[in-house]
mmCIF file of C-alpha atoms and ligand atoms in Angstrom:
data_model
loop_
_atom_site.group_PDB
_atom_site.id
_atom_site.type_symbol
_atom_site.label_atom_id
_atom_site.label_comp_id
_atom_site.label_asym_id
_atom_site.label_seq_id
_atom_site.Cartn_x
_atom_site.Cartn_y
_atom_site.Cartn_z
ATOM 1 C CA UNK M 1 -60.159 41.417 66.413
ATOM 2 C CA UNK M 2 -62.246 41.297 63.327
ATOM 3 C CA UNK M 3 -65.560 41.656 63.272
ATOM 4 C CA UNK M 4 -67.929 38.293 63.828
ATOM 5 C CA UNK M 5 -69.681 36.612 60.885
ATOM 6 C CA UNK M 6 -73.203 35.568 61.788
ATOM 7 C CA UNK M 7 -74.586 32.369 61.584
ATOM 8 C CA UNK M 8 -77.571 31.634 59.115
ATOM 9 C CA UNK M 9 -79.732 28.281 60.283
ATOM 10 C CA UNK M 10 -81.782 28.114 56.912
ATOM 11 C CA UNK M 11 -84.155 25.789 56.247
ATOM 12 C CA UNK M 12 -83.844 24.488 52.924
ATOM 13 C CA UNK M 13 -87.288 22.588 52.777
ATOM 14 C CA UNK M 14 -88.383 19.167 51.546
ATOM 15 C CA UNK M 15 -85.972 18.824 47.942
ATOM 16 C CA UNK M 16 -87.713 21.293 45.449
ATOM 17 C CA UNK M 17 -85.955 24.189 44.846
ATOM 18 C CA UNK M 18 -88.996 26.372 44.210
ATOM 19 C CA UNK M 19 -90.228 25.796 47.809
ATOM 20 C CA UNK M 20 -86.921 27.595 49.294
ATOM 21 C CA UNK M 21 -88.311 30.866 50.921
ATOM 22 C CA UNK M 22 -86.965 33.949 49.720
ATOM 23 C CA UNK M 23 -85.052 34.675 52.310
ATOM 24 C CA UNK M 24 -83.508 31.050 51.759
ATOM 25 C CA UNK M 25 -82.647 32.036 47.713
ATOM 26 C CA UNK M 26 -81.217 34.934 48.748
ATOM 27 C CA UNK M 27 -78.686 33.584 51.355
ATOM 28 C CA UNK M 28 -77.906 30.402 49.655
ATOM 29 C CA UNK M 29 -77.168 32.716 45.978
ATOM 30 C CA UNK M 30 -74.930 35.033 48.241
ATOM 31 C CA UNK M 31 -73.014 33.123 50.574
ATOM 32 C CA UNK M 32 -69.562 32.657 50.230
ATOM 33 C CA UNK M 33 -70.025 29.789 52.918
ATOM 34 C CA UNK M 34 -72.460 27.045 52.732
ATOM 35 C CA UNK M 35 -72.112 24.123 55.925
ATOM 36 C CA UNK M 36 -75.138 21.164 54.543
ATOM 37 C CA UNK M 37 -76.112 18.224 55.578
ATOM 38 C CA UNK M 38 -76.856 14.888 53.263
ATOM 39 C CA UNK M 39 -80.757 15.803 52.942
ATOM 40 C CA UNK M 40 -80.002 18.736 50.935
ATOM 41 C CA UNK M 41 -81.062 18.365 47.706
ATOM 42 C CA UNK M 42 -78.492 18.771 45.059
ATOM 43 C CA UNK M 43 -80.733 21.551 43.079
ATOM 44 C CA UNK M 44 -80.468 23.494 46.366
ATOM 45 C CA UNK M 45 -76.844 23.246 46.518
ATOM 46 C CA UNK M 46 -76.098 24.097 42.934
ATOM 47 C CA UNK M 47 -77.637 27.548 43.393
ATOM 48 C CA UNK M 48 -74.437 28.769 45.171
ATOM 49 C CA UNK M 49 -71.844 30.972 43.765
ATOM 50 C CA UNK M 50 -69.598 29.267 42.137
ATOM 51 C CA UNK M 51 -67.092 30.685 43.893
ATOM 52 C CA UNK M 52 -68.805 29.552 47.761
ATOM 53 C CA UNK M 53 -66.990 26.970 49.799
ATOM 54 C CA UNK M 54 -69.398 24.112 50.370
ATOM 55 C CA UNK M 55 -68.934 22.240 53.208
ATOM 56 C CA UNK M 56 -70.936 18.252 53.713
ATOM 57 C CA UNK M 57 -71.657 17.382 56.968
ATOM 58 C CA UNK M 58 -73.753 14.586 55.742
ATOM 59 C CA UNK M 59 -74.938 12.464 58.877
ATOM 60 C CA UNK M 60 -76.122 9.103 58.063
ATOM 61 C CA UNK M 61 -77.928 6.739 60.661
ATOM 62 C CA UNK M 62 -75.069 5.080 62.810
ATOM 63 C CA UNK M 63 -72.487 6.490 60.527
ATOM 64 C CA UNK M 64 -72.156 10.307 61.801
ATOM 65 C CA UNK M 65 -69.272 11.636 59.306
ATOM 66 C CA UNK M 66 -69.036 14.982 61.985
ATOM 67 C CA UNK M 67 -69.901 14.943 65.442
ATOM 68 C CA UNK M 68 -72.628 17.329 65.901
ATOM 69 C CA UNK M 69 -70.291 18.637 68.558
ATOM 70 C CA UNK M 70 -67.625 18.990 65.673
ATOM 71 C CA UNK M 71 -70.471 21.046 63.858
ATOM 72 C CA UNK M 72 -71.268 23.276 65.957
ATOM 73 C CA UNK M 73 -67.654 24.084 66.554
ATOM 74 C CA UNK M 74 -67.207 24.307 62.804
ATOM 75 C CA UNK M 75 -70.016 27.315 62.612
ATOM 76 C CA UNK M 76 -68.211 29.120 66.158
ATOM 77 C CA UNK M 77 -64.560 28.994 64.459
ATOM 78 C CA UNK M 78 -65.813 30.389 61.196
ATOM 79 C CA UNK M 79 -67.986 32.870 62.264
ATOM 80 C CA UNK M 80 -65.473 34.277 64.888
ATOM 81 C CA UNK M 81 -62.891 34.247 61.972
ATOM 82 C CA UNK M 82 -65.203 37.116 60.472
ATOM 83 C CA UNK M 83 -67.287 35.174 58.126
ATOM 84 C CA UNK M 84 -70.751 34.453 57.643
ATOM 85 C CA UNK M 85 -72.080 31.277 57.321
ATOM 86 C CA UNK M 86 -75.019 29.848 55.866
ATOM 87 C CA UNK M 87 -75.872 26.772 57.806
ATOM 88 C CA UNK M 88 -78.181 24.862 55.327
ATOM 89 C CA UNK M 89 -80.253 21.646 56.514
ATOM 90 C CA UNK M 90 -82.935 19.725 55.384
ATOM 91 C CA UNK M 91 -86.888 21.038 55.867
ATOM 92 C CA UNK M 92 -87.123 23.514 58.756
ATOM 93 C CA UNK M 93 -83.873 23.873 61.103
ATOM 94 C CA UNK M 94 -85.658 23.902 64.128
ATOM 95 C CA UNK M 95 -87.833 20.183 63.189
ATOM 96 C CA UNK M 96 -85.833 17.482 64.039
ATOM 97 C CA UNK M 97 -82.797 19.361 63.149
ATOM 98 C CA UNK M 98 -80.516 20.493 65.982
ATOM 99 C CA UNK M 99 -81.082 23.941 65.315
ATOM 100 C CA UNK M 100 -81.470 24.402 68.840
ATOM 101 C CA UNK M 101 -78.225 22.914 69.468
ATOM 102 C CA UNK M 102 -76.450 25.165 67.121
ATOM 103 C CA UNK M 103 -78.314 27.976 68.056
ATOM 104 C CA UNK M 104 -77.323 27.675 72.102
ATOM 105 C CA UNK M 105 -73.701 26.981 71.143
ATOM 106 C CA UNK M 106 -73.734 30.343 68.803
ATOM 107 C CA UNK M 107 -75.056 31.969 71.873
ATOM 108 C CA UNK M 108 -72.847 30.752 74.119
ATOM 109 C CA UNK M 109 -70.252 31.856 72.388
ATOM 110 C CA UNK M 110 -71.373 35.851 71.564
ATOM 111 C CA UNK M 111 -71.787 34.762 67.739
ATOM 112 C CA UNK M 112 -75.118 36.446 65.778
ATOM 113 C CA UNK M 113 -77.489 33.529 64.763
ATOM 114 C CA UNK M 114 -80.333 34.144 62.433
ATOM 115 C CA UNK M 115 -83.419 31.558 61.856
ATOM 116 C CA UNK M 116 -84.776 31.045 58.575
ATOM 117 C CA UNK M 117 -87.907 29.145 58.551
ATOM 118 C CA UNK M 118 -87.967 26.660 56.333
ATOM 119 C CA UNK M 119 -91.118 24.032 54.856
ATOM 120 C CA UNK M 120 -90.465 20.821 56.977
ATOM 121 C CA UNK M 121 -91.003 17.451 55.420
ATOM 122 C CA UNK M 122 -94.383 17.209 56.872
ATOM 123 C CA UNK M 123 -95.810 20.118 54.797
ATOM 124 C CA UNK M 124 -94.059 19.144 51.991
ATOM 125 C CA UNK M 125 -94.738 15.603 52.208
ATOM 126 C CA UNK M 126 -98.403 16.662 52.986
ATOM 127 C CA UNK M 127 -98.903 18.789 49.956
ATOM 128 C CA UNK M 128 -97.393 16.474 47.294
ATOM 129 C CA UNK M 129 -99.408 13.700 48.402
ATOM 130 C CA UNK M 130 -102.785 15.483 48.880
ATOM 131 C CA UNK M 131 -103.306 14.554 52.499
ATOM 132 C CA UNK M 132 -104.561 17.616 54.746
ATOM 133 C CA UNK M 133 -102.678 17.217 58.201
ATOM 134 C CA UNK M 134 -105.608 18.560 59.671
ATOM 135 C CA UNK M 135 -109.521 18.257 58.392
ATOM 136 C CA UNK M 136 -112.571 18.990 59.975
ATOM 137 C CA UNK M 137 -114.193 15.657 59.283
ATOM 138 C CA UNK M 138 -111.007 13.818 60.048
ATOM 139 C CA UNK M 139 -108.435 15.415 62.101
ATOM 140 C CA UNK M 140 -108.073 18.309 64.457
ATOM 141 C CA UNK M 141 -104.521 17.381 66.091
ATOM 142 C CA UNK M 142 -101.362 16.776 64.650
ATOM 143 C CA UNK M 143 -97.919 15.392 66.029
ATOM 144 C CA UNK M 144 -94.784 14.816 64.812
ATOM 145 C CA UNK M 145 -92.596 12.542 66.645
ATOM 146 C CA UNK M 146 -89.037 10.945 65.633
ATOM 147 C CA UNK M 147 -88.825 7.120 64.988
ATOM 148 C CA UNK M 148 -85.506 6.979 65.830
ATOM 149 C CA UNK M 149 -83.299 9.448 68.006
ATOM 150 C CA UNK M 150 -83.453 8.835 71.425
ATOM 151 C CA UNK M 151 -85.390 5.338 72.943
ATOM 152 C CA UNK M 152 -88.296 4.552 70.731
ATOM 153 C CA UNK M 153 -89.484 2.142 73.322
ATOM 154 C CA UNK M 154 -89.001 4.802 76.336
ATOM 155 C CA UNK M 155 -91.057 7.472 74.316
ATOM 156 C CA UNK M 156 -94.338 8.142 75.313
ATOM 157 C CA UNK M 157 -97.035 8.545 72.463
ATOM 158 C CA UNK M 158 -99.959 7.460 74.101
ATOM 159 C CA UNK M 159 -102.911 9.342 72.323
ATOM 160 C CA UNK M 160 -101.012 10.938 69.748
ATOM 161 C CA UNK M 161 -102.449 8.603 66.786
ATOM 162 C CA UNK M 162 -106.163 7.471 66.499
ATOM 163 C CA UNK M 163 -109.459 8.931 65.832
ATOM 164 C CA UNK M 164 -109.473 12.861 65.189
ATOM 165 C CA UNK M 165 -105.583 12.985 65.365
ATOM 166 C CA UNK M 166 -102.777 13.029 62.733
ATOM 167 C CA UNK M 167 -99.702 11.303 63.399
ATOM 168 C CA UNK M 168 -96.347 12.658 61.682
ATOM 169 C CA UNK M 169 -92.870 10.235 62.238
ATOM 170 C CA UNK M 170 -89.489 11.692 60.924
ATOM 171 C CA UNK M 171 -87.051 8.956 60.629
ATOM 172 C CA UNK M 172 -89.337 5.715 60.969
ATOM 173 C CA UNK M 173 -88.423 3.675 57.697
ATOM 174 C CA UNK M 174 -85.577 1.401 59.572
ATOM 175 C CA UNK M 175 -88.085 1.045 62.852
ATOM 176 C CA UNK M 176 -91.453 0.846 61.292
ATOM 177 C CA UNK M 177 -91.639 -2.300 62.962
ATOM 178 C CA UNK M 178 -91.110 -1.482 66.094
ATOM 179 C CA UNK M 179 -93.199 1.679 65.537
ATOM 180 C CA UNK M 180 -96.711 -0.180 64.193
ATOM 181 C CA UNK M 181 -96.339 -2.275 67.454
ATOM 182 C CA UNK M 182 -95.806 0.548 69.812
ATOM 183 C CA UNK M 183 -98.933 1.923 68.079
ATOM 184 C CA UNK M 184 -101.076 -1.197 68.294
ATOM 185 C CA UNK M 185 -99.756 -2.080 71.933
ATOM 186 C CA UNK M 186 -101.602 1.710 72.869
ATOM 187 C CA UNK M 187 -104.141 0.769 71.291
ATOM 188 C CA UNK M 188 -104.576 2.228 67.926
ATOM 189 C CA UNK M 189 -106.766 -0.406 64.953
ATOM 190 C CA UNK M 190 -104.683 -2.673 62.728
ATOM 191 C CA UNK M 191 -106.732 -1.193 60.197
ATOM 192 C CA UNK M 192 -105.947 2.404 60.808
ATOM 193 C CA UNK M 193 -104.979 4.020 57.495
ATOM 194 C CA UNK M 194 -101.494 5.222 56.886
ATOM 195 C CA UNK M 195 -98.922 6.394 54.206
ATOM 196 C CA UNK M 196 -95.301 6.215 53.490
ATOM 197 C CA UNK M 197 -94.309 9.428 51.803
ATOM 198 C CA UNK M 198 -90.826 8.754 50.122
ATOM 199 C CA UNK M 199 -88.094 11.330 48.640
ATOM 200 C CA UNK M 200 -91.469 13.952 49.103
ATOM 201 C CA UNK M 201 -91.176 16.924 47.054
ATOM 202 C CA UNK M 202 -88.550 15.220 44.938
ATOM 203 C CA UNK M 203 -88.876 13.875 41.722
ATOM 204 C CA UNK M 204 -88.153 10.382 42.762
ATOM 205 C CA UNK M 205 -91.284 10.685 45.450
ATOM 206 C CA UNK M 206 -93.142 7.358 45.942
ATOM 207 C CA UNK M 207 -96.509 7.724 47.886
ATOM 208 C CA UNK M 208 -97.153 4.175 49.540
ATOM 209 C CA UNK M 209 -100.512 3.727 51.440
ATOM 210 C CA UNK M 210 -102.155 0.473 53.628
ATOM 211 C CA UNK M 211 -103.321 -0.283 56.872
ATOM 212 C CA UNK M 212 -101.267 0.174 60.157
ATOM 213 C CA UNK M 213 -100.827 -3.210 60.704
ATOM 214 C CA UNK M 214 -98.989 -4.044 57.290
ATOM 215 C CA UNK M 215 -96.252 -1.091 57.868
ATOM 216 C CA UNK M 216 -93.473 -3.207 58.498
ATOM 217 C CA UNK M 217 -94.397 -5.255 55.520
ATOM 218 C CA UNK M 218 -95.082 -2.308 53.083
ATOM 219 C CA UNK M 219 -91.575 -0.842 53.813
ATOM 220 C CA UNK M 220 -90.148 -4.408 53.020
ATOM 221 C CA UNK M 221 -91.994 -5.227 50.276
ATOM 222 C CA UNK M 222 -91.247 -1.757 48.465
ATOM 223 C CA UNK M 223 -87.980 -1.577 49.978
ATOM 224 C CA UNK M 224 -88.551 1.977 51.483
ATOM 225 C CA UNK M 225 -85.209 4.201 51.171
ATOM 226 C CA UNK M 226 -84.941 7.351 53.556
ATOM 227 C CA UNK M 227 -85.524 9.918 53.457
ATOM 228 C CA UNK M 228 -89.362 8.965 54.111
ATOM 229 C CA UNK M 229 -92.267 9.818 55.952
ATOM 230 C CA UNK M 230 -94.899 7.743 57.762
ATOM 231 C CA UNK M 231 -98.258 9.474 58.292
ATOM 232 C CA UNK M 232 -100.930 7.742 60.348
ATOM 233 C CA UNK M 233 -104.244 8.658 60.134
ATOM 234 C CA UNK M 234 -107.751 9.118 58.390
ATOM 235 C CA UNK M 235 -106.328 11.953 56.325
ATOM 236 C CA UNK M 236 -104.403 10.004 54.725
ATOM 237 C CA UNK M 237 -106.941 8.038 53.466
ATOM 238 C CA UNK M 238 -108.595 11.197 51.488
ATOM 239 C CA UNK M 239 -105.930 12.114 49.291
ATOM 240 C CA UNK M 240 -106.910 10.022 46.180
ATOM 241 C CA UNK M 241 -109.304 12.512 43.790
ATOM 242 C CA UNK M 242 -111.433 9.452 43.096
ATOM 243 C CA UNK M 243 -112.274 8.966 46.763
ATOM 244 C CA UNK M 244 -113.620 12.875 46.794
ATOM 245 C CA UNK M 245 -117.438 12.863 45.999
ATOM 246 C CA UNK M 246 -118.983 16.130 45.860
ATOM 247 C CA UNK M 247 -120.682 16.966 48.983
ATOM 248 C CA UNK M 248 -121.233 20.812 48.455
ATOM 249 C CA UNK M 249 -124.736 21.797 47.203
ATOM 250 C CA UNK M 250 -123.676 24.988 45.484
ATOM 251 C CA UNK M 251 -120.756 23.199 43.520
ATOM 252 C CA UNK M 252 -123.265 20.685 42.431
ATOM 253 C CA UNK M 253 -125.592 23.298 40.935
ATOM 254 C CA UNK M 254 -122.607 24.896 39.206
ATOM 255 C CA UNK M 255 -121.606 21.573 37.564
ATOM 256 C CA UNK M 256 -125.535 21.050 36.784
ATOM 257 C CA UNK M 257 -126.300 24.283 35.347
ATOM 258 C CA UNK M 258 -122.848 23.554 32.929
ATOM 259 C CA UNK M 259 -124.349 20.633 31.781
ATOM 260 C CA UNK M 260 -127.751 21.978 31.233
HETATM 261 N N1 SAH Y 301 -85.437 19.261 59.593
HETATM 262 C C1 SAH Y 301 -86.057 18.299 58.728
HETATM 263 C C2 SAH Y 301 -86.124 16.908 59.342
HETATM 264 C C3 SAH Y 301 -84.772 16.280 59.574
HETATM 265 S S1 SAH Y 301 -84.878 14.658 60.218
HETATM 266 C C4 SAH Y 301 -87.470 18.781 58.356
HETATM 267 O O1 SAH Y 301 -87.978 19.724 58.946
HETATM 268 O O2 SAH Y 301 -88.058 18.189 57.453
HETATM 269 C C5 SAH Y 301 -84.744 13.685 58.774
HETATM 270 C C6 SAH Y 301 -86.059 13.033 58.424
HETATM 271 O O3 SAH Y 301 -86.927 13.968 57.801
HETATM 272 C C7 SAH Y 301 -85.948 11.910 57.437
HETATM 273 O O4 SAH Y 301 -85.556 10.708 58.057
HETATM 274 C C8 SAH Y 301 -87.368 11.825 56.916
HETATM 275 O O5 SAH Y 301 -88.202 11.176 57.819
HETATM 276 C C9 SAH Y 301 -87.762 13.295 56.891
HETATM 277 N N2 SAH Y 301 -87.586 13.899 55.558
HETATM 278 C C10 SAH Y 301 -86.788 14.913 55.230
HETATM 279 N N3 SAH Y 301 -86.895 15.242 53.934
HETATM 280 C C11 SAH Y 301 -87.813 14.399 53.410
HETATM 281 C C12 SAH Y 301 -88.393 14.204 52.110
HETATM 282 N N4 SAH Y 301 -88.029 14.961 51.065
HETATM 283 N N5 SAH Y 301 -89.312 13.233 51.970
HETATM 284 C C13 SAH Y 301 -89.697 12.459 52.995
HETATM 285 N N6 SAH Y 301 -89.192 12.590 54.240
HETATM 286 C C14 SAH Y 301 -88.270 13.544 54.450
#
């Protein structure tokens, strides 16, 4: 029998190219096999060899092109055929992206899998927007939860949004409806601060921002595509430059003493 192909779950981060890791450049720039899903950006994908098979197993909300089932089959077959694969998805394979799935199905069936980390949408989202996830005046707990998936209504957040706590959804744009009134009903302020982080990382992004109880509106009004983010929370209101007055003594002497 020839000898297995292992199986690369690689995180391919938020859409930028330059925030693939290393490890990521590598792989994708040597692989003769590449399986991706939709969320890979096309920079990403045109790094390959031009030689590399690329497979799409683009999964769009109620439309799934390839049963995950069907995918993780996919990875088995090839890798038992004696060929590595580069399993490419969107942010960080094991956030929201079955990567556990693929993983136990490798394992299951004796075939090497390797995890390469990759920067989920939330840090990526985060960074291009200027909101700190965590801050010691504002938040000390984050969460990221999925909008869709599974029962929204049957999920339990209770206490995951609110005072001192960052709130991270992944696929909330076509339930942000449902999702400001599962936040209210628990409890949380109309006027809790939020953002909408759209195509983050990408040059496209769109960084949307208003009160918790005008989500559903805000995503109408500006016609919010996916893939997007929803952050809830007083971090995001700091992210705007203007809103940042100095509050460190020795930075103000510095900036005196230049103007002196
Ligand atoms: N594994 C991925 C998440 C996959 S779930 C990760 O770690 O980021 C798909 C969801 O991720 C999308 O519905 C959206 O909510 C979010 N997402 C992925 N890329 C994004 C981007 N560039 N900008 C905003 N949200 C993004």
């Amino acid at each position: 029998m020839a000898k297995t192909g292992t199986i690369f779950l690689v995180g391919a981060g938020p859409g930028d190219p330059d925030l693939l890791t290393l490890r990521a450049a590598r792989l994708i720039k040597g692989a003769s096999l590449i399986v991706h899903d939709g969320l890979v950006d096309p920079a990403i994908l045109s790094m390959a060899h031009s030689d590399a098979r690329l497979i799409s197993v683009a999964k769009k909300r109620a439309r799934h092109t390839l049963p995950q089932e069907d995918i993780n089959a996919l990875l088995v077959r090839e890798a038992l055929a004696g060929r590595d694969v580069v399993r490419l998805k969107g942010g960080d394979p094991f956030v929201f992206g079955r990567g556990g799935e693929e993983m136990e199905d490798a394992d299951a069936a004796g075939v090497r899998v390797e995890i390469v980390p990759g920067i989920s949408a939330a840090n990526g989202a985060a960074a291009a927007a200027r909101i700190p996830l965590t801050h010691r005046d504002s938040a000390s707990i984050v969460s990221f939860v999925a909008g869709q998936c599974k029962g929204l209504a049957e999920q339990n957040w209770a206490g995951l949004a609110g005072s001192g706590r960052t709130l991270v959804i992944y696929m909330g744009v076509k339930t942000a409806p449902q999702i400001a009134e599962k936040l209210m009903e628990d409890g949380l302020a109309p006027e809790v601060p939020l953002a909408v982080i759209e195509n983050a990382a990408r040059p496209q992004m769109r960084v949307l921002r208003g009160p918790l109880a005008g989500l559903a509106d805000l995503v109408e009004r500006e016609q919010v595509i996916s893939p997007a983010l929803i952050i809830i929370g007083d971090v995001t209101a700091r992210g705007a430059a203007s809103n940042n007055t100095a509050k460190n003594s020795a930075i103000s002497a510095i900036l005196q003493e230049l103007q002196a």
